[in-house]
Structures are given as C-alpha cells and as structure tokens.
PDB file of C-alpha atoms in Angstrom:
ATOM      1  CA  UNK A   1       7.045  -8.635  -5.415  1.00 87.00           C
ATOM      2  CA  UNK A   2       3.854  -8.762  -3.046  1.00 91.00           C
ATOM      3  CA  UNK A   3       2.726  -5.701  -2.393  1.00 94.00           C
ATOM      4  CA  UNK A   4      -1.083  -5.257  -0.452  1.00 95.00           C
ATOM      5  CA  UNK A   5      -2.246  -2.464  -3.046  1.00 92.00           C
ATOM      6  CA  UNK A   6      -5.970  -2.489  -3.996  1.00 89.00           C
ATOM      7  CA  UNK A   7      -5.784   0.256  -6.533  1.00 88.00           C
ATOM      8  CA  UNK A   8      -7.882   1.919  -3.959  1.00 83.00           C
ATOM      9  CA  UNK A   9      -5.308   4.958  -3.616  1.00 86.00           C
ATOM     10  CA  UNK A  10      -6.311   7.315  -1.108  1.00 87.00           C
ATOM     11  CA  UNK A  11      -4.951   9.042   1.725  1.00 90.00           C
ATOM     12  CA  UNK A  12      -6.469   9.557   4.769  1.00 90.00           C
ATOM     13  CA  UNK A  13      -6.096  12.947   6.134  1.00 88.00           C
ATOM     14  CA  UNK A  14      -6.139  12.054  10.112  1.00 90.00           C
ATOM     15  CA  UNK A  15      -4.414   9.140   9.768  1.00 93.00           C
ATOM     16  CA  UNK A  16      -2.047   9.741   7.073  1.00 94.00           C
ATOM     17  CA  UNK A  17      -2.802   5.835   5.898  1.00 94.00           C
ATOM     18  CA  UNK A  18      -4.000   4.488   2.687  1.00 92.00           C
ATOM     19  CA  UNK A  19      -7.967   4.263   2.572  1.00 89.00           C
ATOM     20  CA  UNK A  20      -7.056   1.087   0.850  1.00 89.00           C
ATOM     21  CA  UNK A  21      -3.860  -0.598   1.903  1.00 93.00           C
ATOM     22  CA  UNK A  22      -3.072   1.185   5.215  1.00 95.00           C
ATOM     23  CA  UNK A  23       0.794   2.280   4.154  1.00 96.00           C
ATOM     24  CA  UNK A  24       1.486   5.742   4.498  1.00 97.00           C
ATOM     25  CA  UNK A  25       2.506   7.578   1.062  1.00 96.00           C
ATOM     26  CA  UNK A  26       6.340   6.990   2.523  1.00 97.00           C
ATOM     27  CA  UNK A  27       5.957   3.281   2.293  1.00 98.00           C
ATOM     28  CA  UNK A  28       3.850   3.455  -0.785  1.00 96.00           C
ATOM     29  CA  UNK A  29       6.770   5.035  -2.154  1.00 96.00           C
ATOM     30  CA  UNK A  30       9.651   3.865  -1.436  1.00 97.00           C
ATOM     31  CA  UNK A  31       7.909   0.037  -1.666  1.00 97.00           C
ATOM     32  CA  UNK A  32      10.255  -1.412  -3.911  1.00 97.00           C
ATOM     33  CA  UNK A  33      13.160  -0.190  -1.993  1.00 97.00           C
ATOM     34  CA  UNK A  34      12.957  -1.981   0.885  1.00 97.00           C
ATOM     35  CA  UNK A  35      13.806  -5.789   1.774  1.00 97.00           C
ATOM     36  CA  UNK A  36      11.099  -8.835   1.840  1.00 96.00           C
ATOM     37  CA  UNK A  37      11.521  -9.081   5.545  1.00 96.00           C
ATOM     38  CA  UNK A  38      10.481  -4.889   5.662  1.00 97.00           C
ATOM     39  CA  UNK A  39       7.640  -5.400   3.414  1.00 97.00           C
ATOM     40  CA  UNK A  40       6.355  -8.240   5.375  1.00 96.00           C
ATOM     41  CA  UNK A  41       6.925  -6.390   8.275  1.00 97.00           C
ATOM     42  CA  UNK A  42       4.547  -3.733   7.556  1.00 97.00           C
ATOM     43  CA  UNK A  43       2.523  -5.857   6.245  1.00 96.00           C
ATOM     44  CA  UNK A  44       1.899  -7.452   9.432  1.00 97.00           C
ATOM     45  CA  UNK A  45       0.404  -4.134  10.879  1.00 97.00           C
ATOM     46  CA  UNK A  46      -1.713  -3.394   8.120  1.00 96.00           C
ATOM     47  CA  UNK A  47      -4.964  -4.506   9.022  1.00 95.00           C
ATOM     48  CA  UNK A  48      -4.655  -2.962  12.944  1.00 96.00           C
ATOM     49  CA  UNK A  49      -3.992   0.305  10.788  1.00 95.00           C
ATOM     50  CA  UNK A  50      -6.912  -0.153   8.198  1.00 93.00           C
ATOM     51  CA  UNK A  51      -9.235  -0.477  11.609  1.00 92.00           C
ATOM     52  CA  UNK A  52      -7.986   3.072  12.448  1.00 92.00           C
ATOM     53  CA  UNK A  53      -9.283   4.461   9.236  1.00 89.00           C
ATOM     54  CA  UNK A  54     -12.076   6.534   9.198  1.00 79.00           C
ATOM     55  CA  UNK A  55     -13.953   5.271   5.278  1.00 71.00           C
ATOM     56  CA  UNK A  56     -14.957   7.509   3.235  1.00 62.00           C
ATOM     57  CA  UNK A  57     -18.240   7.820   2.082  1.00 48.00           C
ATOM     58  CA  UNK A  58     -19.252   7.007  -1.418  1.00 56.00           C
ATOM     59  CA  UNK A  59     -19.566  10.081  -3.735  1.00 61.00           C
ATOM     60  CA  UNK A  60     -22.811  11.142  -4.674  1.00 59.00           C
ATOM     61  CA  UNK A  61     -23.326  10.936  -8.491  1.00 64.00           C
ATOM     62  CA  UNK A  62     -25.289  13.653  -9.849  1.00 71.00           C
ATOM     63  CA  UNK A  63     -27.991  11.068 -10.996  1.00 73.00           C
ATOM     64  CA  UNK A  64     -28.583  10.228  -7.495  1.00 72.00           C
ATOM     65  CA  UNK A  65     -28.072  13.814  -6.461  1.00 76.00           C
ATOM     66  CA  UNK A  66     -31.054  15.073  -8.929  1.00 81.00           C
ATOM     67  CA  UNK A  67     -32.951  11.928  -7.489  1.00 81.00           C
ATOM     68  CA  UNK A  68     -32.538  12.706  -4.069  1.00 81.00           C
ATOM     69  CA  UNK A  69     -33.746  16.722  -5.109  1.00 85.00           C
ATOM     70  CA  UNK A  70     -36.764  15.588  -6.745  1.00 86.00           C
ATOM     71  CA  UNK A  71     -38.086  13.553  -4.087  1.00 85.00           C
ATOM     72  CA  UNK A  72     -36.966  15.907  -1.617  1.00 82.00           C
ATOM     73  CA  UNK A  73     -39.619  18.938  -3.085  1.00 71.00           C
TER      74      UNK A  73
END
C-alpha cells in the first residue's frame, strides 16, 4: 500500500497537518481504510499542504546548549 509517511510524525498545532507527510491525524488513521483512488487523492494535495506548514525548529541538545552558555559569558 503507498502511503507518503516519512517517519517524521508530528502534528502541527495551527495547521493540524503532519510536519512530515501533510495528512491530518484523521487520515493518518484511518489510512488503510480508505480506497487507492482516496489515498491518491490526498495524496495529490499533499505538497500544497506541506507549504502551509510552519517547520519546526531543530531541538537544542544540551551539548550545544552548554556550548552556546559558555561562549555566551
């Protein structure tokens, strides 16, 4: 079955789309459930959603935290 997962699961509050698919967690779960022709369907809208989608920044490790501190004073 295709499916446009990334293992990048994340929702996006203001959107309510996956950070990295674009579904929303309705499609992400009921996936399997619906037809090819649905599937492809959404698929087709997926990257005009993914442009809406605010990224997320990259967390800060505490390595590069304690970096940043040291050279900051």
């Amino acid at each position: 079955m295709e499916s446009p997962c990334i293992l990048i699961c994340s929702i996006d509050d203001k959107t309510g789309y996956c950070f990295g698919c674009g579904r929303t967690r309705d499609e992400i779960g009921s996936w399997t459930a619906y037809s090819d022709m649905e599937r492809r369907t959404i698929m087709a809208t997926l990257p005009a959603r993914l442009e809406t989608v605010e990224r997320k920044p990259r967390r800060e490790t505490r390595r590069t935290r304690l970096s940043r501190e040291r050279e900051a004073g």
